[in-house]
Amino acid sequence: MTETALHDSATGGKEAPRYPLARATGCPFDPPPALAELREHEPFTRVQVWDGTPAWLITRYQDQRTVLADERFSADTTKPGFPTQSAGIAARRRSGNPLPFISMDDPDHNRVRRMFTSYFSVKRARALVPRLTEIIDGLLDDMERTGGPVDLVSSFALPLPSLVIAEILGVPRADQHLFQSRSRVLISMNSTVEDTMQAMNELGDYLGTLIDAKVKDPQDDLISNVATEHMLTGATTRSRLVQDAMLLLIAGHETTTNMIALGTLALLRNPEQLKAVRDAEDPAAVAGAVEEMLRYLTIVHTGRRRIATEDVEISGQLIRAGEGVILANDAANRDATVFDEPDVLDVARPNARRHLAFGQGTHQCLGQNLARQELQLAYPALLRRFPTLRPAIEEQDIRYKHDAVVYGVYELPVTW
């Protein structure tokens, strides 16, 4: 069956809509309103991605959990028909480089992932608290000395996780700008194939050189340890380690950066919720607030993507082998069958941790413990240091990252 015929048979003759869908004007924290309609009336619907490739868009919470737990849905982005986010991202997957572990299936995915898990455990994240606190206090001191207005993104939200993930991996602090600038290209859905490949090659060459240096002079960091314990023993290769380190470096700062900045803005728009976070004395209350922020914002807003390796029926819907699926996590995290008043930001929500912001199942986000710890420290510290914090620009002047795989703001001038 041709792609056109497949579209027609699945959509009653209508052309499948292009995904991602558009957010409503004036509602920067809410998912596209069409997702709620689909979740209610058409939880499995056909869409097409940037190049016309068709895919099933799945919007209900429980259906997404089912797919994420089913090994018949592959994360391998090189499979024909996989619904990639952009031309640049598709080109990266066709480059001939090894796939990062996030795009592998078990058992290979789990085998490679285990090389990194100890660096992102709950125990390791808790042990980092003194260093995280030191970094946070230093950045806030710099903001205070500078005086408002300052850009919250470049002065706080970006350097905090960048410094942390660089120290974990063993990337020199002086090289932050290199990986920050290349990662912006790599996560943009508007990047050309040429720009994407150049950024990937430059960052890959840098990391390859760094790996070689670590082999000659190992330090106490992730790249040194994985290179000496796993690469030199043949459990992984230099080229695969380059791709996995690139994934960790990009994901380790882009997601938390955007959660800090967008989350702060969401709290500033909800003063009662801001006060609850700022004044919370119980760490458990702050932890719960972070889970609610993760649910409410769902910054990985282009959907988790898989492809069926055999015919599968989910809630009565047949998905055939070779058909791609897109799991709209932002729709699932606003599912009223799971979360009461899901469109309301409620930092005291008792079941917020049921969200799918970190995914589910074997591919659940490796760095979630670190991200949680960073956010649990960053929000209260910022709000307590600057109790009169407020945006220094009008709402209509804020630039949101509609064109990036990870949603957020490009900059957020604030004063106090």
Short mmCIF file of C-alpha atoms in Angstrom, two decimals:
data_model
loop_
_atom_site.label_atom_id
_atom_site.label_comp_id
_atom_site.label_asym_id
_atom_site.label_seq_id
_atom_site.Cartn_x
_atom_site.Cartn_y
_atom_site.Cartn_z
CA MET A 1 0.00 0.00 0.00
CA THR A 2 1.35 3.46 -0.87
CA GLU A 3 1.80 6.12 1.81
CA THR A 4 -1.01 8.14 0.21
CA ALA A 5 -3.37 5.17 0.31
CA LEU A 6 -2.34 4.48 3.89
CA HIS A 7 -3.19 8.07 4.82
CA ASP A 8 -6.55 7.84 3.09
CA SER A 9 -7.55 4.52 4.61
CA ALA A 10 -6.70 5.67 8.13
CA THR A 11 -8.20 9.15 7.97
CA GLY A 12 -11.37 8.61 5.97
CA GLY A 13 -9.87 10.16 2.85
CA LYS A 14 -8.62 13.29 4.61
CA GLU A 15 -4.97 14.21 4.61
CA ALA A 16 -3.36 13.38 7.93
CA PRO A 17 -2.39 16.48 9.94
CA ARG A 18 1.25 17.45 10.28
CA TYR A 19 2.82 16.75 13.68
CA PRO A 20 3.84 18.48 15.96
CA LEU A 21 0.58 20.38 16.26
CA ALA A 22 0.47 24.10 17.04
CA ARG A 23 0.05 25.47 20.55
CA ALA A 24 -2.68 28.02 21.20
CA THR A 25 -1.63 31.66 21.10
CA GLY A 26 -1.28 33.02 24.61
CA CYS A 27 -1.04 29.58 26.27
CA PRO A 28 2.71 28.89 26.38
CA PHE A 29 2.52 26.26 29.13
CA ASP A 30 -0.33 24.20 27.67
CA PRO A 31 -0.05 21.49 25.00
CA PRO A 32 -1.72 22.09 21.64
CA PRO A 33 -5.50 22.18 22.31
CA ALA A 34 -6.12 19.68 19.49
CA LEU A 35 -4.41 17.00 21.59
CA ALA A 36 -7.16 17.15 24.21
CA GLU A 37 -9.80 16.71 21.52
CA LEU A 38 -7.95 13.75 20.06
CA ARG A 39 -7.40 12.15 23.46
CA GLU A 40 -11.14 12.34 24.13
CA HIS A 41 -12.53 11.39 20.73
CA GLU A 42 -9.76 9.85 18.59
CA PRO A 43 -6.97 8.54 20.86
CA PHE A 44 -5.31 6.77 17.92
CA THR A 45 -5.07 9.04 14.91
CA ARG A 46 -2.94 9.19 11.82
CA VAL A 47 -0.50 12.08 11.45
CA GLN A 48 2.48 12.77 9.24
CA VAL A 49 5.89 14.09 10.21
CA TRP A 50 8.09 16.63 8.43
CA ASP A 51 8.75 14.48 5.32
CA GLY A 52 5.24 13.05 4.98
CA THR A 53 6.05 9.79 6.76
CA PRO A 54 2.81 8.57 8.38
CA ALA A 55 2.57 7.56 12.03
CA TRP A 56 0.00 6.80 14.67
CA LEU A 57 -0.38 9.58 17.24
CA ILE A 58 -1.33 8.10 20.62
CA THR A 59 -2.69 10.54 23.20
CA ARG A 60 -4.09 8.56 26.15
CA TYR A 61 -1.99 7.96 29.24
CA GLN A 62 -2.61 4.24 29.66
CA ASP A 63 -2.12 3.47 25.98
CA GLN A 64 1.26 5.19 26.07
CA ARG A 65 2.34 3.19 29.12
CA THR A 66 1.31 0.02 27.30
CA VAL A 67 3.39 0.87 24.23
CA LEU A 68 6.44 1.88 26.26
CA ALA A 69 6.35 -1.46 28.09
CA ASP A 70 5.95 -3.54 24.90
CA GLU A 71 9.18 -4.81 23.35
CA ARG A 72 7.41 -5.11 19.98
CA PHE A 73 7.79 -1.35 19.63
CA SER A 74 11.35 -0.48 18.64
CA ALA A 75 13.35 2.65 19.45
CA ASP A 76 15.74 1.98 16.55
CA THR A 77 15.63 5.18 14.50
CA THR A 78 17.28 3.55 11.48
CA LYS A 79 14.33 1.25 10.77
CA PRO A 80 12.45 2.17 7.58
CA GLY A 81 9.39 4.24 8.40
CA PHE A 82 10.62 5.46 11.78
CA PRO A 83 8.97 8.89 12.36
CA THR A 84 11.94 11.19 13.02
CA GLN A 85 11.52 14.82 14.17
CA SER A 86 13.37 16.62 11.38
CA ALA A 87 15.58 16.31 8.31
CA GLY A 88 18.65 17.02 10.43
CA ILE A 89 17.82 14.36 13.01
CA ALA A 90 17.07 11.86 10.25
CA ALA A 91 20.45 12.63 8.66
CA ARG A 92 22.22 12.00 11.95
CA ARG A 93 20.67 8.55 12.11
CA ARG A 94 21.71 7.77 8.53
CA SER A 95 25.28 8.97 9.08
CA GLY A 96 26.72 5.51 9.64
CA ASN A 97 27.75 6.31 13.21
CA PRO A 98 26.71 3.85 15.92
CA LEU A 99 23.35 4.58 17.49
CA PRO A 100 23.43 6.04 21.00
CA PHE A 101 21.99 3.61 23.52
CA ILE A 102 18.69 5.49 23.71
CA SER A 103 17.99 4.43 20.10
CA MET A 104 18.85 0.78 20.65
CA ASP A 105 16.58 -2.09 21.68
CA ASP A 106 17.18 -4.64 24.41
CA PRO A 107 19.27 -6.59 25.07
CA ASP A 108 21.90 -4.34 23.43
CA HIS A 109 20.31 -1.18 24.85
CA ASN A 110 20.41 -2.47 28.41
CA ARG A 111 23.96 -3.82 28.02
CA VAL A 112 25.33 -0.43 26.92
CA ARG A 113 23.14 1.59 29.29
CA ARG A 114 24.50 -0.33 32.29
CA MET A 115 27.93 1.15 31.62
CA PHE A 116 26.56 4.55 32.72
CA THR A 117 23.87 3.82 35.31
CA SER A 118 26.05 4.11 38.42
CA TYR A 119 26.87 7.74 37.54
CA PHE A 120 23.17 8.69 37.62
CA SER A 121 21.87 6.65 40.55
CA VAL A 122 19.84 8.11 43.41
CA LYS A 123 22.84 7.62 45.70
CA ARG A 124 25.17 9.48 43.33
CA ALA A 125 22.69 12.33 42.88
CA ARG A 126 22.36 12.77 46.65
CA ALA A 127 26.14 12.73 47.05
CA LEU A 128 26.31 15.64 44.61
CA VAL A 129 24.14 17.91 46.78
CA PRO A 130 27.06 19.83 48.37
CA ARG A 131 28.62 20.48 44.95
CA LEU A 132 25.26 21.40 43.40
CA THR A 133 24.61 23.81 46.27
CA GLU A 134 28.05 25.36 45.79
CA ILE A 135 27.44 25.90 42.08
CA ILE A 136 23.94 27.29 42.62
CA ASP A 137 25.08 29.71 45.33
CA GLY A 138 27.96 30.91 43.15
CA LEU A 139 25.69 31.60 40.19
CA LEU A 140 23.16 33.42 42.38
CA ASP A 141 25.99 35.47 43.92
CA ASP A 142 27.04 36.51 40.41
CA MET A 143 23.46 37.48 39.55
CA GLU A 144 23.17 39.53 42.73
CA ARG A 145 26.44 41.34 42.08
CA THR A 146 25.43 42.11 38.51
CA GLY A 147 22.00 43.39 39.53
CA GLY A 148 18.87 43.15 37.45
CA PRO A 149 17.89 42.85 34.80
CA VAL A 150 19.81 39.72 33.84
CA ASP A 151 18.97 36.85 31.53
CA LEU A 152 17.94 33.95 33.74
CA VAL A 153 18.83 31.44 31.01
CA SER A 154 22.43 32.48 30.38
CA SER A 155 23.19 33.47 33.98
CA PHE A 156 21.60 30.56 35.86
CA ALA A 157 19.47 28.00 34.02
CA LEU A 158 22.09 27.10 31.41
CA PRO A 159 25.37 27.17 33.38
CA LEU A 160 24.06 25.11 36.30
CA PRO A 161 23.37 21.81 34.49
CA SER A 162 26.16 22.49 31.98
CA LEU A 163 28.74 22.67 34.76
CA VAL A 164 27.32 19.60 36.47
CA ILE A 165 27.17 17.28 33.45
CA ALA A 166 30.59 18.48 32.28
CA GLU A 167 32.11 17.60 35.66
CA ILE A 168 30.44 14.17 35.67
CA LEU A 169 31.71 13.34 32.19
CA GLY A 170 35.09 15.00 32.65
CA VAL A 171 34.65 17.75 30.08
CA PRO A 172 36.79 20.82 30.86
CA ARG A 173 34.80 23.80 32.09
CA ALA A 174 36.42 26.02 29.47
CA ASP A 175 34.78 23.96 26.69
CA GLN A 176 31.18 24.58 27.76
CA HIS A 177 30.48 27.03 24.95
CA LEU A 178 31.54 24.45 22.37
CA PHE A 179 29.05 21.79 23.44
CA GLN A 180 26.29 24.30 24.21
CA SER A 181 26.46 25.87 20.76
CA ARG A 182 26.58 22.54 18.92
CA SER A 183 23.75 21.07 20.96
CA ARG A 184 21.49 24.00 20.05
CA VAL A 185 21.93 23.06 16.41
CA LEU A 186 21.40 19.36 17.05
CA ILE A 187 18.07 19.73 18.90
CA SER A 188 16.59 22.34 16.56
CA MET A 189 13.95 21.02 14.17
CA ASN A 190 14.85 23.85 11.78
CA SER A 191 18.53 23.00 11.41
CA THR A 192 19.56 22.06 7.89
CA VAL A 193 21.13 18.71 7.18
CA GLU A 194 24.44 20.45 6.48
CA ASP A 195 24.41 22.40 9.75
CA THR A 196 23.35 19.32 11.70
CA MET A 197 26.10 17.15 10.30
CA GLN A 198 28.71 19.85 10.84
CA ALA A 199 27.68 20.28 14.48
CA MET A 200 27.62 16.52 15.04
CA ASN A 201 31.03 16.03 13.43
CA GLU A 202 32.60 18.91 15.36
CA LEU A 203 31.25 17.70 18.68
CA GLY A 204 32.13 14.10 17.80
CA ASP A 205 35.71 15.04 16.90
CA TYR A 206 36.03 16.96 20.15
CA LEU A 207 34.75 14.05 22.24
CA GLY A 208 36.91 11.54 20.37
CA THR A 209 40.01 13.61 21.13
CA LEU A 210 38.90 13.91 24.75
CA ILE A 211 38.44 10.13 25.01
CA ASP A 212 41.95 9.57 23.64
CA ALA A 213 43.35 11.98 26.23
CA LYS A 214 41.46 10.20 29.04
CA VAL A 215 42.87 6.85 27.97
CA LYS A 216 46.41 8.22 28.22
CA ASP A 217 45.76 10.05 31.50
CA PRO A 218 42.61 8.72 33.22
CA GLN A 219 40.83 10.91 35.75
CA ASP A 220 37.98 10.17 38.15
CA ASP A 221 35.16 10.88 35.71
CA LEU A 222 32.66 9.01 33.56
CA ILE A 223 34.52 9.18 30.25
CA SER A 224 37.81 8.05 31.81
CA ASN A 225 36.20 5.16 33.64
CA VAL A 226 34.02 3.92 30.77
CA ALA A 227 36.93 4.23 28.33
CA THR A 228 39.32 2.23 30.51
CA GLU A 229 36.84 -0.29 31.94
CA HIS A 230 34.66 -0.93 28.89
CA MET A 231 36.22 0.49 25.71
CA LEU A 232 39.70 -0.94 26.22
CA THR A 233 38.21 -4.32 27.14
CA GLY A 234 36.12 -4.43 23.96
CA ALA A 235 32.71 -4.06 25.62
CA THR A 236 32.17 -0.88 23.63
CA THR A 237 34.00 0.98 20.88
CA ARG A 238 35.48 4.45 20.63
CA SER A 239 32.89 5.51 18.05
CA ARG A 240 30.01 4.24 20.18
CA LEU A 241 31.38 5.93 23.28
CA VAL A 242 31.57 9.19 21.30
CA GLN A 243 27.86 8.92 20.45
CA ASP A 244 26.83 7.95 23.98
CA ALA A 245 28.90 10.76 25.51
CA MET A 246 27.33 13.19 23.04
CA LEU A 247 23.86 12.04 24.10
CA LEU A 248 24.67 12.41 27.80
CA LEU A 249 26.27 15.80 27.31
CA ILE A 250 23.35 17.23 25.33
CA ALA A 251 20.50 15.65 27.29
CA GLY A 252 22.29 16.35 30.56
CA HIS A 253 22.05 20.11 30.19
CA GLU A 254 19.34 20.96 27.61
CA THR A 255 16.44 19.42 29.51
CA THR A 256 17.28 20.83 32.93
CA THR A 257 18.12 24.25 31.49
CA ASN A 258 14.67 24.53 29.96
CA MET A 259 12.91 23.15 33.03
CA ILE A 260 14.59 25.76 35.25
CA ALA A 261 13.77 28.70 33.00
CA LEU A 262 10.28 27.68 31.85
CA GLY A 263 9.39 26.39 35.30
CA THR A 264 10.42 29.66 36.92
CA LEU A 265 8.27 31.56 34.44
CA ALA A 266 5.31 29.26 35.14
CA LEU A 267 5.69 29.89 38.88
CA LEU A 268 5.91 33.65 38.32
CA ARG A 269 2.59 33.38 36.48
CA ASN A 270 1.12 31.46 39.45
CA PRO A 271 2.07 33.44 42.60
CA GLU A 272 0.38 31.10 45.08
CA GLN A 273 2.26 28.11 43.68
CA LEU A 274 5.49 30.12 43.69
CA LYS A 275 4.98 31.00 47.37
CA ALA A 276 4.41 27.33 48.22
CA VAL A 277 7.71 26.35 46.63
CA ARG A 278 9.66 29.29 48.05
CA ASP A 279 8.36 28.82 51.61
CA ALA A 280 8.41 25.01 51.74
CA GLU A 281 10.42 23.72 54.67
CA ASP A 282 9.85 20.02 53.99
CA PRO A 283 12.12 18.65 51.24
CA ALA A 284 9.35 16.22 50.33
CA ALA A 285 7.08 19.15 49.49
CA VAL A 286 9.73 20.60 47.17
CA ALA A 287 10.25 17.19 45.58
CA GLY A 288 6.51 16.92 44.96
CA ALA A 289 6.44 20.39 43.46
CA VAL A 290 9.19 19.42 41.01
CA GLU A 291 7.20 16.36 39.92
CA GLU A 292 4.21 18.59 39.25
CA MET A 293 6.34 21.00 37.24
CA LEU A 294 7.64 18.09 35.17
CA ARG A 295 4.07 16.89 34.56
CA TYR A 296 2.60 20.30 33.84
CA LEU A 297 5.29 21.49 31.42
CA THR A 298 6.40 18.23 29.71
CA ILE A 299 9.21 19.99 27.87
CA VAL A 300 10.02 17.00 25.64
CA HIS A 301 7.06 18.11 23.58
CA THR A 302 7.51 16.38 20.21
CA GLY A 303 6.54 12.97 21.51
CA ARG A 304 8.45 9.79 22.19
CA ARG A 305 8.69 7.77 19.00
CA ARG A 306 8.71 4.08 18.22
CA ILE A 307 8.05 1.72 15.32
CA ALA A 308 6.16 -1.58 15.47
CA THR A 309 8.22 -4.65 14.62
CA GLU A 310 5.12 -6.86 14.30
CA ASP A 311 1.35 -6.44 14.30
CA VAL A 312 0.18 -5.23 17.72
CA GLU A 313 -3.30 -4.44 19.01
CA ILE A 314 -3.56 -1.69 21.64
CA SER A 315 -6.97 -0.91 23.15
CA GLY A 316 -8.65 -2.40 20.11
CA GLN A 317 -6.51 -0.52 17.57
CA LEU A 318 -4.37 -2.62 15.24
CA ILE A 319 -0.92 -1.18 14.59
CA ARG A 320 0.81 -3.07 11.83
CA ALA A 321 4.47 -4.05 11.60
CA GLY A 322 6.50 -1.19 10.11
CA GLU A 323 4.12 1.55 11.28
CA GLY A 324 5.55 4.33 13.41
CA VAL A 325 3.95 5.63 16.59
CA ILE A 326 4.29 8.96 18.36
CA LEU A 327 3.47 9.09 22.05
CA ALA A 328 2.33 12.60 22.92
CA ASN A 329 3.53 12.68 26.52
CA ASP A 330 2.20 16.21 26.98
CA ALA A 331 -1.30 14.89 26.22
CA ALA A 332 -0.87 11.93 28.58
CA ASN A 333 0.30 14.19 31.39
CA ARG A 334 -2.93 16.19 31.04
CA ASP A 335 -5.18 13.08 31.00
CA ALA A 336 -8.11 13.71 33.37
CA THR A 337 -8.57 9.97 33.97
CA VAL A 338 -5.24 10.04 35.81
CA PHE A 339 -4.82 13.63 37.09
CA ASP A 340 -7.66 15.68 38.58
CA GLU A 341 -7.96 19.12 36.98
CA PRO A 342 -4.93 18.33 34.83
CA ASP A 343 -4.65 21.81 33.27
CA VAL A 344 -4.10 23.38 36.70
CA LEU A 345 -0.60 23.79 38.14
CA ASP A 346 -0.86 22.35 41.66
CA VAL A 347 2.50 21.86 43.36
CA ALA A 348 0.79 19.88 46.14
CA ARG A 349 -0.74 17.37 43.70
CA PRO A 350 -0.49 13.98 45.45
CA ASN A 351 0.04 11.79 42.37
CA ALA A 352 2.17 14.08 40.17
CA ARG A 353 5.00 11.54 40.06
CA ARG A 354 2.87 9.31 37.84
CA HIS A 355 3.77 11.61 34.95
CA LEU A 356 5.50 10.35 31.80
CA ALA A 357 7.91 13.27 31.45
CA PHE A 358 10.84 10.87 31.84
CA GLY A 359 9.21 8.15 29.77
CA GLN A 360 8.50 4.67 31.07
CA GLY A 361 9.94 1.20 30.91
CA THR A 362 13.41 0.17 29.79
CA HIS A 363 14.14 3.49 28.06
CA GLN A 364 13.10 5.65 31.00
CA CYS A 365 15.41 8.67 31.26
CA LEU A 366 18.82 7.68 32.62
CA GLY A 367 19.48 11.12 34.11
CA GLN A 368 16.18 11.59 35.93
CA ASN A 369 17.68 11.35 39.43
CA LEU A 370 20.24 14.04 38.64
CA ALA A 371 17.62 16.26 37.01
CA ARG A 372 15.30 15.94 40.00
CA GLN A 373 18.08 16.83 42.41
CA GLU A 374 19.13 19.88 40.39
CA LEU A 375 15.56 21.18 40.17
CA GLN A 376 14.79 20.52 43.84
CA LEU A 377 17.72 22.71 44.79
CA ALA A 378 17.51 25.32 42.02
CA TYR A 379 13.89 26.51 42.32
CA PRO A 380 13.84 27.24 46.08
CA ALA A 381 17.34 28.74 46.08
CA LEU A 382 16.48 31.15 43.27
CA LEU A 383 13.12 32.17 44.71
CA ARG A 384 14.47 32.66 48.25
CA ARG A 385 17.47 34.67 47.09
CA PHE A 386 15.24 36.95 45.01
CA PRO A 387 11.79 37.00 46.65
CA THR A 388 10.65 39.84 44.36
CA LEU A 389 11.85 38.13 41.18
CA ARG A 390 9.83 39.10 38.11
CA PRO A 391 10.17 39.15 34.32
CA ALA A 392 11.86 42.25 32.95
CA ILE A 393 10.09 42.03 29.57
CA GLU A 394 6.49 41.83 28.45
CA GLU A 395 4.89 38.45 27.81
CA GLN A 396 4.59 39.08 24.07
CA ASP A 397 8.36 39.60 23.84
CA ILE A 398 9.30 36.20 25.28
CA ARG A 399 10.62 33.81 22.61
CA TYR A 400 9.50 30.23 23.15
CA LYS A 401 11.27 27.21 21.67
CA HIS A 402 8.51 25.97 19.41
CA ASP A 403 11.15 24.85 16.90
CA ALA A 404 13.24 22.68 19.25
CA VAL A 405 12.86 19.10 20.39
CA VAL A 406 13.03 20.40 23.98
CA TYR A 407 10.58 23.20 24.77
CA GLY A 408 11.51 26.27 26.79
CA VAL A 409 12.48 29.91 26.35
CA TYR A 410 15.48 31.24 24.48
CA GLU A 411 16.09 33.93 27.09
CA LEU A 412 14.23 35.27 30.12
CA PRO A 413 15.32 38.71 31.35
CA VAL A 414 14.41 39.05 35.03
CA THR A 415 14.81 41.65 37.72
CA TRP A 416 13.98 41.93 41.42
#
